[in-house]
GROMACS .gro file of C-alpha atoms in nm:
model
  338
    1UNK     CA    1   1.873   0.692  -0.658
    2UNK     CA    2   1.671   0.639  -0.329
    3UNK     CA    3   1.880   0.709  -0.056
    4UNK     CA    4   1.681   0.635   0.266
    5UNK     CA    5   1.697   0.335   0.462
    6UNK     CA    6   1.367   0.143   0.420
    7UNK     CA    7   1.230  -0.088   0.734
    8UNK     CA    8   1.112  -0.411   0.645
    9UNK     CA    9   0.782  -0.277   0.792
   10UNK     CA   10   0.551   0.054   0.646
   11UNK     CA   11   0.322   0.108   0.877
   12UNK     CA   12  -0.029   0.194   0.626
   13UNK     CA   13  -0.283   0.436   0.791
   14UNK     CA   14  -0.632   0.391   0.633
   15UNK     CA   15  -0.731   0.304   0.995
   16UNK     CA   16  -0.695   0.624   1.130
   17UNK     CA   17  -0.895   0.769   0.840
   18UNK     CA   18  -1.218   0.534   0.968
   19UNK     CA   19  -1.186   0.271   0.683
   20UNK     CA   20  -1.441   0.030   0.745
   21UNK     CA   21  -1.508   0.128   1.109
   22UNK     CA   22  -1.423   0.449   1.334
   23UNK     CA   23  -1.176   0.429   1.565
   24UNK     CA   24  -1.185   0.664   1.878
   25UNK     CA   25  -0.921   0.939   1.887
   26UNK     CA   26  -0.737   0.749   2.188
   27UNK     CA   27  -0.718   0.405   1.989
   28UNK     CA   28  -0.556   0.619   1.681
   29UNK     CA   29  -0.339   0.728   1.926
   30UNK     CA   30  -0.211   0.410   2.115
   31UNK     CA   31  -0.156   0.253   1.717
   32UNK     CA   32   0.087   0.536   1.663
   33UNK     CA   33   0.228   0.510   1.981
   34UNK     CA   34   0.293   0.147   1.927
   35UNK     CA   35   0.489   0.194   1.544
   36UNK     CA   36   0.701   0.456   1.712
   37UNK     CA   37   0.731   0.213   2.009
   38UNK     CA   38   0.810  -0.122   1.817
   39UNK     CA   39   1.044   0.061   1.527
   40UNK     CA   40   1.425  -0.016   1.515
   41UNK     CA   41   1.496   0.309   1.359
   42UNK     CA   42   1.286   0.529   1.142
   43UNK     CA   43   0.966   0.482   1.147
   44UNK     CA   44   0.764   0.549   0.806
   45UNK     CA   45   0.411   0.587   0.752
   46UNK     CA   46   0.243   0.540   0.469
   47UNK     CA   47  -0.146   0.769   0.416
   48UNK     CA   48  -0.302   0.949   0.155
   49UNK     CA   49  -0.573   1.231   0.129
   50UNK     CA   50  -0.799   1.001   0.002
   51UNK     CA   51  -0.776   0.805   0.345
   52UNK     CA   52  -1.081   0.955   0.488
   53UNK     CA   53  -1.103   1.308   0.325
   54UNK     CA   54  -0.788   1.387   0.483
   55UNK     CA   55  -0.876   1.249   0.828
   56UNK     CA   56  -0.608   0.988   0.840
   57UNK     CA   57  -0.299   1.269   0.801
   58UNK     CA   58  -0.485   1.473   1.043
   59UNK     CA   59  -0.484   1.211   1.299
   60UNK     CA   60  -0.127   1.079   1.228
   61UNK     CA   61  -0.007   1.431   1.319
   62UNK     CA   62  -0.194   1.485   1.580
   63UNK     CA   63  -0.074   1.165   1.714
   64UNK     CA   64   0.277   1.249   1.676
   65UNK     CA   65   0.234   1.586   1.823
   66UNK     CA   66   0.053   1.436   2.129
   67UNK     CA   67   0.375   1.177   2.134
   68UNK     CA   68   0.635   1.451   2.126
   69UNK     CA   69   0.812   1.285   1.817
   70UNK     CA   70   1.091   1.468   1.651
   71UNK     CA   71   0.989   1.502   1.321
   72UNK     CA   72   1.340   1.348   1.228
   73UNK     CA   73   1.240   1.036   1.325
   74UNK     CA   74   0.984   0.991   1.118
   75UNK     CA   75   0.922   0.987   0.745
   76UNK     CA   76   0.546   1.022   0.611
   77UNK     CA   77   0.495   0.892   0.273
   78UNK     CA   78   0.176   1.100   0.147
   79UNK     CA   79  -0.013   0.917  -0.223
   80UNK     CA   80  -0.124   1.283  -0.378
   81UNK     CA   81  -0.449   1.316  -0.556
   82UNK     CA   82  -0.721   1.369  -0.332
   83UNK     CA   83  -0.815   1.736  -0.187
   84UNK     CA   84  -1.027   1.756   0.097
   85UNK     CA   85  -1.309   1.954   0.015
   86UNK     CA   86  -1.666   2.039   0.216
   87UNK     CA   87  -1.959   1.760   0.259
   88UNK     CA   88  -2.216   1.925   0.140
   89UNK     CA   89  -2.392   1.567   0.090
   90UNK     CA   90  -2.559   1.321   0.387
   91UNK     CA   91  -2.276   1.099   0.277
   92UNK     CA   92  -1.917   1.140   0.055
   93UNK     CA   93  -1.939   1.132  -0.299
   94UNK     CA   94  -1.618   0.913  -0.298
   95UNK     CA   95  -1.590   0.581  -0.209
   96UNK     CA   96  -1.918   0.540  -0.050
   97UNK     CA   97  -2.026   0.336   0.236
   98UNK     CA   98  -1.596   0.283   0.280
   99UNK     CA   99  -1.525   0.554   0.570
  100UNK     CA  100  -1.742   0.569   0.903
  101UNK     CA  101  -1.843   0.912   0.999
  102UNK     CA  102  -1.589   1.143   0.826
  103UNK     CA  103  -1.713   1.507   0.802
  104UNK     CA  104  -1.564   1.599   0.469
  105UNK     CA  105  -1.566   1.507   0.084
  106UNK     CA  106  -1.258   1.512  -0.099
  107UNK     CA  107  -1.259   1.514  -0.489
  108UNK     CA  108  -0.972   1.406  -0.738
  109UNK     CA  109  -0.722   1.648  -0.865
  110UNK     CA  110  -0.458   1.477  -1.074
  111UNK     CA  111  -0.243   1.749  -1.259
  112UNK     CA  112   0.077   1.955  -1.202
  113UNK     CA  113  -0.168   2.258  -1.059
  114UNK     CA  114  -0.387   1.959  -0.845
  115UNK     CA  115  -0.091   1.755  -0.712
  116UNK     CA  116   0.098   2.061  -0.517
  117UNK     CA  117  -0.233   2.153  -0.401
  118UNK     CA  118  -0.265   1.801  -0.245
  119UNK     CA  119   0.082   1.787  -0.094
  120UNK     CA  120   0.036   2.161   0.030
  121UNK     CA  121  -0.329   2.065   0.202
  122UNK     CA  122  -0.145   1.745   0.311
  123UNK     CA  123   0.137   1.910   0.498
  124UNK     CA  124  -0.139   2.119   0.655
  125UNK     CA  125  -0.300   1.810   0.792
  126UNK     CA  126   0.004   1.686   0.913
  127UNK     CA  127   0.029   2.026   1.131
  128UNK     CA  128   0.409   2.008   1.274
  129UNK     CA  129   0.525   1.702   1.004
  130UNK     CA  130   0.519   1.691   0.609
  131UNK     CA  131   0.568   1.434   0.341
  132UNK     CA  132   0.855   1.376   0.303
  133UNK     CA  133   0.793   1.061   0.010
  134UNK     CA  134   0.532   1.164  -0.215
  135UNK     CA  135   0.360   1.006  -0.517
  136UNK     CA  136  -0.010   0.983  -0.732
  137UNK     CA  137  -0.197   0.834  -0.621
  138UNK     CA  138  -0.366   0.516  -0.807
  139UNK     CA  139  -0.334   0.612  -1.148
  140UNK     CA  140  -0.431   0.297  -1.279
  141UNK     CA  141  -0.809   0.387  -1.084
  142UNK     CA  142  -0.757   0.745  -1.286
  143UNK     CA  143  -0.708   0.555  -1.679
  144UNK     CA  144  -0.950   0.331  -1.576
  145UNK     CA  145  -1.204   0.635  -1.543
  146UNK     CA  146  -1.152   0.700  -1.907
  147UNK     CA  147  -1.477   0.752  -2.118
  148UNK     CA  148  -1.278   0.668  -2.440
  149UNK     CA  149  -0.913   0.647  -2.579
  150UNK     CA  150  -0.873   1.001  -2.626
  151UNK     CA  151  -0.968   1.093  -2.249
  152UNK     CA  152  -0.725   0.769  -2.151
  153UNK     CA  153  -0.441   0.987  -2.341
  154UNK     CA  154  -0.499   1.321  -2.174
  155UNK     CA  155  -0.546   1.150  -1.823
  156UNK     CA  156  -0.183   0.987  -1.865
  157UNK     CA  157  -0.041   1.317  -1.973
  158UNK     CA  158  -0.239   1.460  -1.641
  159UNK     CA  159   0.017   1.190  -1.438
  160UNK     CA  160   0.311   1.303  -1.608
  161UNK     CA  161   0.240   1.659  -1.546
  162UNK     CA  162   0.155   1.587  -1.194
  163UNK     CA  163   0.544   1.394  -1.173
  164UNK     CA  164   0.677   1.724  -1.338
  165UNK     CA  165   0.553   1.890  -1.004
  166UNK     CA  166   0.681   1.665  -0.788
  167UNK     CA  167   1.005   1.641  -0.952
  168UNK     CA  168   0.958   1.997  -0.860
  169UNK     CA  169   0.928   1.960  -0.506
  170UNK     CA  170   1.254   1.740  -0.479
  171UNK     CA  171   1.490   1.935  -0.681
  172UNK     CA  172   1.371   2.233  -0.433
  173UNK     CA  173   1.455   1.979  -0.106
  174UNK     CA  174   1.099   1.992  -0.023
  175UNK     CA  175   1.063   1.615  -0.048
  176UNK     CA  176   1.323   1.352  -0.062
  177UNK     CA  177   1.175   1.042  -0.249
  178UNK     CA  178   0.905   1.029  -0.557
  179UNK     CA  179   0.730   0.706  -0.650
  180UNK     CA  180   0.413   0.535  -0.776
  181UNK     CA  181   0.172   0.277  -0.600
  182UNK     CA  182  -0.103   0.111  -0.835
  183UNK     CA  183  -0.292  -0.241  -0.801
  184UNK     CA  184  -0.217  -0.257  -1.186
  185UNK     CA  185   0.113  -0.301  -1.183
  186UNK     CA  186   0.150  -0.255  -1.584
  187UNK     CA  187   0.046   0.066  -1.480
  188UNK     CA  188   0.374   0.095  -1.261
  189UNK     CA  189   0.554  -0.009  -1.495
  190UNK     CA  190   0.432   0.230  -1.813
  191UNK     CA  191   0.490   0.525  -1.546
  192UNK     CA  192   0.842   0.383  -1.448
  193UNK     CA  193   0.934   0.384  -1.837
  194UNK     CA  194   0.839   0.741  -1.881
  195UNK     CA  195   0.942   0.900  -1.485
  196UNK     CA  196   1.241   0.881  -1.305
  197UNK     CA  197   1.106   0.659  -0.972
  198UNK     CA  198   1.267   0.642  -0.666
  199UNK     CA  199   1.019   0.335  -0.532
  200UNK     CA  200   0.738   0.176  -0.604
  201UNK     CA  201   0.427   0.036  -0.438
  202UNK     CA  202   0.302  -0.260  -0.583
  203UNK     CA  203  -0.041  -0.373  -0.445
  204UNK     CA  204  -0.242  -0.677  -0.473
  205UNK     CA  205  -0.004  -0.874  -0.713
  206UNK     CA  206   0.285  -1.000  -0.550
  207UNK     CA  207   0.122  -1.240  -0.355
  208UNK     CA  208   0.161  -1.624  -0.258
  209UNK     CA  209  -0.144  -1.688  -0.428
  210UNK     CA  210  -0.060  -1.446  -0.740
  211UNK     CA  211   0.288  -1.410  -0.868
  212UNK     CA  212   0.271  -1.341  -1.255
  213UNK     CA  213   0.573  -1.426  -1.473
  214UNK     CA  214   0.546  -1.108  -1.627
  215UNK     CA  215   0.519  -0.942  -1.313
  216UNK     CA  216   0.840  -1.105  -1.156
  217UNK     CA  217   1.037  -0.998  -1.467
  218UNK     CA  218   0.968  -0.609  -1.395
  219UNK     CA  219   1.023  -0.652  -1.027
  220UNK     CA  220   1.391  -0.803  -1.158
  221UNK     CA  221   1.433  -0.484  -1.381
  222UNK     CA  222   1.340  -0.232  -1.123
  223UNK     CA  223   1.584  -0.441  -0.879
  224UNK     CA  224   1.865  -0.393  -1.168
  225UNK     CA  225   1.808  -0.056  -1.198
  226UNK     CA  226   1.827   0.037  -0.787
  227UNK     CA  227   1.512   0.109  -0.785
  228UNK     CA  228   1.320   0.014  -0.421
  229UNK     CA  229   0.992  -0.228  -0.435
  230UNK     CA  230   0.729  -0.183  -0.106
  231UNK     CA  231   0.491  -0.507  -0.117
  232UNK     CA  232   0.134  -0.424  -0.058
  233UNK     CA  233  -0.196  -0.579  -0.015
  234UNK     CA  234   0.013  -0.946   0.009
  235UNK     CA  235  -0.265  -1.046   0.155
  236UNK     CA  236  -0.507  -1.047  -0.174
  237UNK     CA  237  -0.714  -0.787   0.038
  238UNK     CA  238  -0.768  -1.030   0.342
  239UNK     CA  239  -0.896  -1.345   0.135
  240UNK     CA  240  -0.582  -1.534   0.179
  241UNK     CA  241  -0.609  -1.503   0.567
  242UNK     CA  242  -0.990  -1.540   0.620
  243UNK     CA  243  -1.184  -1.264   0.474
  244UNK     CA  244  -1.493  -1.341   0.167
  245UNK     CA  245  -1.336  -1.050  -0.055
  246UNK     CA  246  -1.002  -1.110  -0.264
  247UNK     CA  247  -0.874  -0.814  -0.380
  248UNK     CA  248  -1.199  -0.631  -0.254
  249UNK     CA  249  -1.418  -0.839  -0.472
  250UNK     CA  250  -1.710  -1.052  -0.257
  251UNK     CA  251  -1.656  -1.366  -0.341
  252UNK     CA  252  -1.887  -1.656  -0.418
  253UNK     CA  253  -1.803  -2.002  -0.294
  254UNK     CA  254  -1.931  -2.138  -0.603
  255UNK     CA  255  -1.838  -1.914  -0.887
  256UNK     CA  256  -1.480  -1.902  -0.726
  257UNK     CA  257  -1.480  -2.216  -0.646
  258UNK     CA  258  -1.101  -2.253  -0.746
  259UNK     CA  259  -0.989  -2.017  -0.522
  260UNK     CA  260  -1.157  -2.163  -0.220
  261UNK     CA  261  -1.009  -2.451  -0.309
  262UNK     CA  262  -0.661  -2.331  -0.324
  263UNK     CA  263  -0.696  -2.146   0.039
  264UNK     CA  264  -0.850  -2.437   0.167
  265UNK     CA  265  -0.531  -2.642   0.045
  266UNK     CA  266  -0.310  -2.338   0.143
  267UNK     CA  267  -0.460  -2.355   0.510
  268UNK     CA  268  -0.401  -2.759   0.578
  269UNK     CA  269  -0.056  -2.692   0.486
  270UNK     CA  270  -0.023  -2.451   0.743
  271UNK     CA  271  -0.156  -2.614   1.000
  272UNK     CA  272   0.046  -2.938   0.920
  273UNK     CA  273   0.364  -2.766   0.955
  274UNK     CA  274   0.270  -2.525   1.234
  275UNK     CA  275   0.274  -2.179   1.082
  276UNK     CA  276   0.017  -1.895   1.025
  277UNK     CA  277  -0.102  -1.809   0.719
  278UNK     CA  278  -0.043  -1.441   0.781
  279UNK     CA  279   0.367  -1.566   0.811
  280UNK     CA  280   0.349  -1.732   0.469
  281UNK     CA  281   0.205  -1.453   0.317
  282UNK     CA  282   0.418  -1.185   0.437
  283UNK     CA  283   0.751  -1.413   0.347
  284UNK     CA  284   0.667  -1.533   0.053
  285UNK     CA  285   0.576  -1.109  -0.041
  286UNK     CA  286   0.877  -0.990   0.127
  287UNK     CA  287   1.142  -1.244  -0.051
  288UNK     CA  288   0.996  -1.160  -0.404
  289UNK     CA  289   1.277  -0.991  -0.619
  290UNK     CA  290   1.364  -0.691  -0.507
  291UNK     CA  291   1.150  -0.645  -0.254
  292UNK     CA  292   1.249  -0.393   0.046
  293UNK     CA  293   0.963  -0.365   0.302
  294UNK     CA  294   0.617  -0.479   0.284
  295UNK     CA  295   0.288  -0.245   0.381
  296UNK     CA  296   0.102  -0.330   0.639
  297UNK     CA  297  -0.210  -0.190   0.823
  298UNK     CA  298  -0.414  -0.262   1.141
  299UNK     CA  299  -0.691  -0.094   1.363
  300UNK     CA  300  -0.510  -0.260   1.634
  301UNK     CA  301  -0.272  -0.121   1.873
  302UNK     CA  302  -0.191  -0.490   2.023
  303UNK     CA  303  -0.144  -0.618   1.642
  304UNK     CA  304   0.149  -0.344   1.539
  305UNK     CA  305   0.427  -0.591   1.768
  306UNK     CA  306   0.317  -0.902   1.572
  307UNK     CA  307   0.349  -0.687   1.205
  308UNK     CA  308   0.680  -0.587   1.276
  309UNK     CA  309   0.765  -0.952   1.390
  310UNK     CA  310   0.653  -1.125   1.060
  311UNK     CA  311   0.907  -1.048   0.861
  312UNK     CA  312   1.136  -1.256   1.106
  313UNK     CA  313   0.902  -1.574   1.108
  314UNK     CA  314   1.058  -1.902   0.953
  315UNK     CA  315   0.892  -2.099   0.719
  316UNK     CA  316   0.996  -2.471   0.699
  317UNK     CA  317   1.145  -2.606   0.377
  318UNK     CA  318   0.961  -2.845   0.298
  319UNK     CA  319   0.630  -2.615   0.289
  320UNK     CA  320   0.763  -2.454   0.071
  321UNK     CA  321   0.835  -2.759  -0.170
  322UNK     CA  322   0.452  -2.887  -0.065
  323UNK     CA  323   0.319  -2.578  -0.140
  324UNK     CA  324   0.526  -2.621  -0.520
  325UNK     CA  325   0.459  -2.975  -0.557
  326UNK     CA  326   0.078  -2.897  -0.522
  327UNK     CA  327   0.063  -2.646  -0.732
  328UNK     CA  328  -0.008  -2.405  -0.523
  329UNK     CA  329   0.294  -2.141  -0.618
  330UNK     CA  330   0.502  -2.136  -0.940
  331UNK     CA  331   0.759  -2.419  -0.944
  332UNK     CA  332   1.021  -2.154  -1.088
  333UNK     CA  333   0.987  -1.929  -0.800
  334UNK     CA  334   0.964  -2.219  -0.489
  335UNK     CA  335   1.354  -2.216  -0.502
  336UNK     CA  336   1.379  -1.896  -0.371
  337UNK     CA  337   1.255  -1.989  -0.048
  338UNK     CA  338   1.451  -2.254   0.007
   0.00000   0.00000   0.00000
C-alpha cells in the first residue's frame, strides 16, 4: 500500500520541457523556486522523458541543485517510456510542432529492457535527484498505436513486462511508489486489474464538465482498495477556463455547439455567485471519490501561490445545486458538494 503523504497539490513540469513556448533558464528556475517556496511539506513533482526529450528532468534538477534542496524533501514522480535520443531531423519526430526549440528526439521504448533504460537515463537527467514514483507512461496512446488486434495484444503484454521491471526497482528500494496515468481511464483500470498499483493518474475525465458513471464507480473501487487517485487535466485541457481546445481537440463553435453552450452557462454561474472558474474546477476534481491531490502545471512563477491556494477556495451551496438543477453536473454526484 502507498505509504507517502500526498499534497493536495503535484506540481506538473511540461513547462520546463518548452511545451508550447520556451521558457528562459531563469524563469524555470524562479517556478521551482516558488513550489519549494509555497509547499507545506514535501514537495512532489510530477515530469516525464517525453516532456521535451528529456529537457524538463534536466531542468528540474538543475533547478534544485541551483536551490540547494535536500533531495529528502522532494519526491520526483518520473512517467517512463520515452528515451532521449539524438535530433538528427530539423524538427522532433515526436509530437511535432508541441516543444519550442528542444535539441533532442526521444523515441518510445515500452518493455521490461526499455522502461529501466528510461528510469536509468531519467535519473541521469535529474543529476543529484532520482524518481522516486515511477510509472508508463500513457499506455492507452501505446494500444491505441496498434495496427491490428494481434499487435494490441503484444503491446499490452509490452506494459506488463515493463511493470515486472518496475516492480523490480521497488522490491530493490530503488523507488518507493509504482502507478499508471492514462487519459483513457478504462485503460487504468484494465492495468489496475492485472498490476499491483500504488496510485493512479487519471487525466482528462474527472472533470466538472465530464464525470462518467462508470468512471465514478472505479474511482470508488480503487478508494476501497487504498489505492491513491491524482486528478489531472480537470481542466478538460484549458476549455473549461477559456482556451478553444477541450481535451486538446480545436474546437468549432458550431460543430460543438453544446459544449459552448454549457461553458457559457458554467461561466454566468460563476460570475453570479462570485467565484472563478478555475476554483470550481479544481473542487469539484479534488472532492471526486477518492481523490488525493490534483496535477497542476504553469509557466508562471507568480501563478504556483494561487495553485496551491485552490484547493482551499469555497464554493457556495447553492452553485452547486444551480449548477445540478441546470443540468450542468450529474444530479447523483451534486450532493457531494454540499
Amino acid at each position: 500500500m502507498d505509504k507517502i503523504t500526498w499534497p493536495k497539490v503535484i506540481f506538473g513540469t511540461s513547462g520546463l520541457g518548452n511545451l508550447y513556448v520556451a521558457l528562459p533558464d531563469e524563469m524555470k528556475l524562479s517556478i521551482v523556486e516558488e513550489c519549494i517556496k509555497r509547499s507545506p511539506g514535501t514537495v512532489i513533482f510530477d515530469s516525464a522523458g517525453k516532456y521535451g526529450a528529456g529537457l524538463a528532468l534536466e531542468a528540474l534538477g538543475r533547478s534544485l541543485e541551483q536551490l540547494k534542496v535536500d533531495p529528502s524533501q522532494v519526491l520526483i514522480c518520473n512517467k517512463l517510456g520515452w528515451l532521449r535520443t539524438a535530433l538528427k531531423t530539423p524538427e522532433p519526430t515526436f509530437e511535432p510542432g508541441i516543444w519550442q526549440n528542444i535539441e533532442h528526439d526521444a523515441v518510445q521504448k515500452i518493455s521490461y529492457d526499455g522502461i529501466l533504460e528510461c528510469y536509468e537515463q531519467g535519473n541521469k537527467l535529474l543529476s543529484s535527484y532520482h524518481a522516486a514514483l515511477v510509472s508508463v507512461h500513457d499506455p492507452d496512446e501505446y494500444l491505441a498505436a496498434s495496427g491490428n488486434e494481434q499487435e494490441y495484444q503484444q503491446r499490452y503484454l509490452d506494459i506488463l513486462d515493463a511493470y515486472r521491471a518496475l516492480h523490480e526497482l521497488k522490491q530493490a528500494g530503488k523507488v518507493k511508489s509504482i502507478g499508471v496515468g492514462a487519459k483513457d481511464w478504462q485503460t487504468i483500470a484494465r492495468i489496475a486489474g492485472d498490476v499491483k498499483l500504488d496510485w493512479v493518474m487519471i487525466a482528462n475525465s474527472m472533470t466538472i464538465h465530464s464525470h462518467p458513471a462508470g468512471l465514478v464507480d472505479f474511482m470508488c473501487k480503487l478508494e476501497r482498495q487504498g489505492i491513491t487517485i491524482i486528478n489531472s487535466s480537470v481542466f478538460n485541457g484549458g476549455f473549461l477556463t477559456g482556451s478553444a481546445y477541450y481535451n486538446y481537440r480545436l474546437t468549432d463553435p458550431v460543430k460543438d455547439k453544446a459544449l459552448y453552450d454549457w461553458r457559457l452557462q458554467f461561466n454566468q454561474l460563476c460570475i453570479d455567485y462570485n467565484i472563478k472558474p478555475v476554483e470550481a474546477c479544481v473542487i469539484f476534481g479534488l472532492n471526486a471519490p477518492g481523490v488525493s491531490s490534483i496535477a497542476l502545471n504553469t509557466t508562471q512563477a507568480a501563478r504556483v501561490a494561487q495553485n496551491v491556494a485552490l484547493p482551499y477556495s469555497t464554493i457556495p451551496d447553492g452553485f452547486w445545486r444551480e449548477m445540478e438543477n441546470n443540468g450542468l453536473i450529474d444530479s447523483a454526484y451534486a450532493s457531494s458538494y454540499l
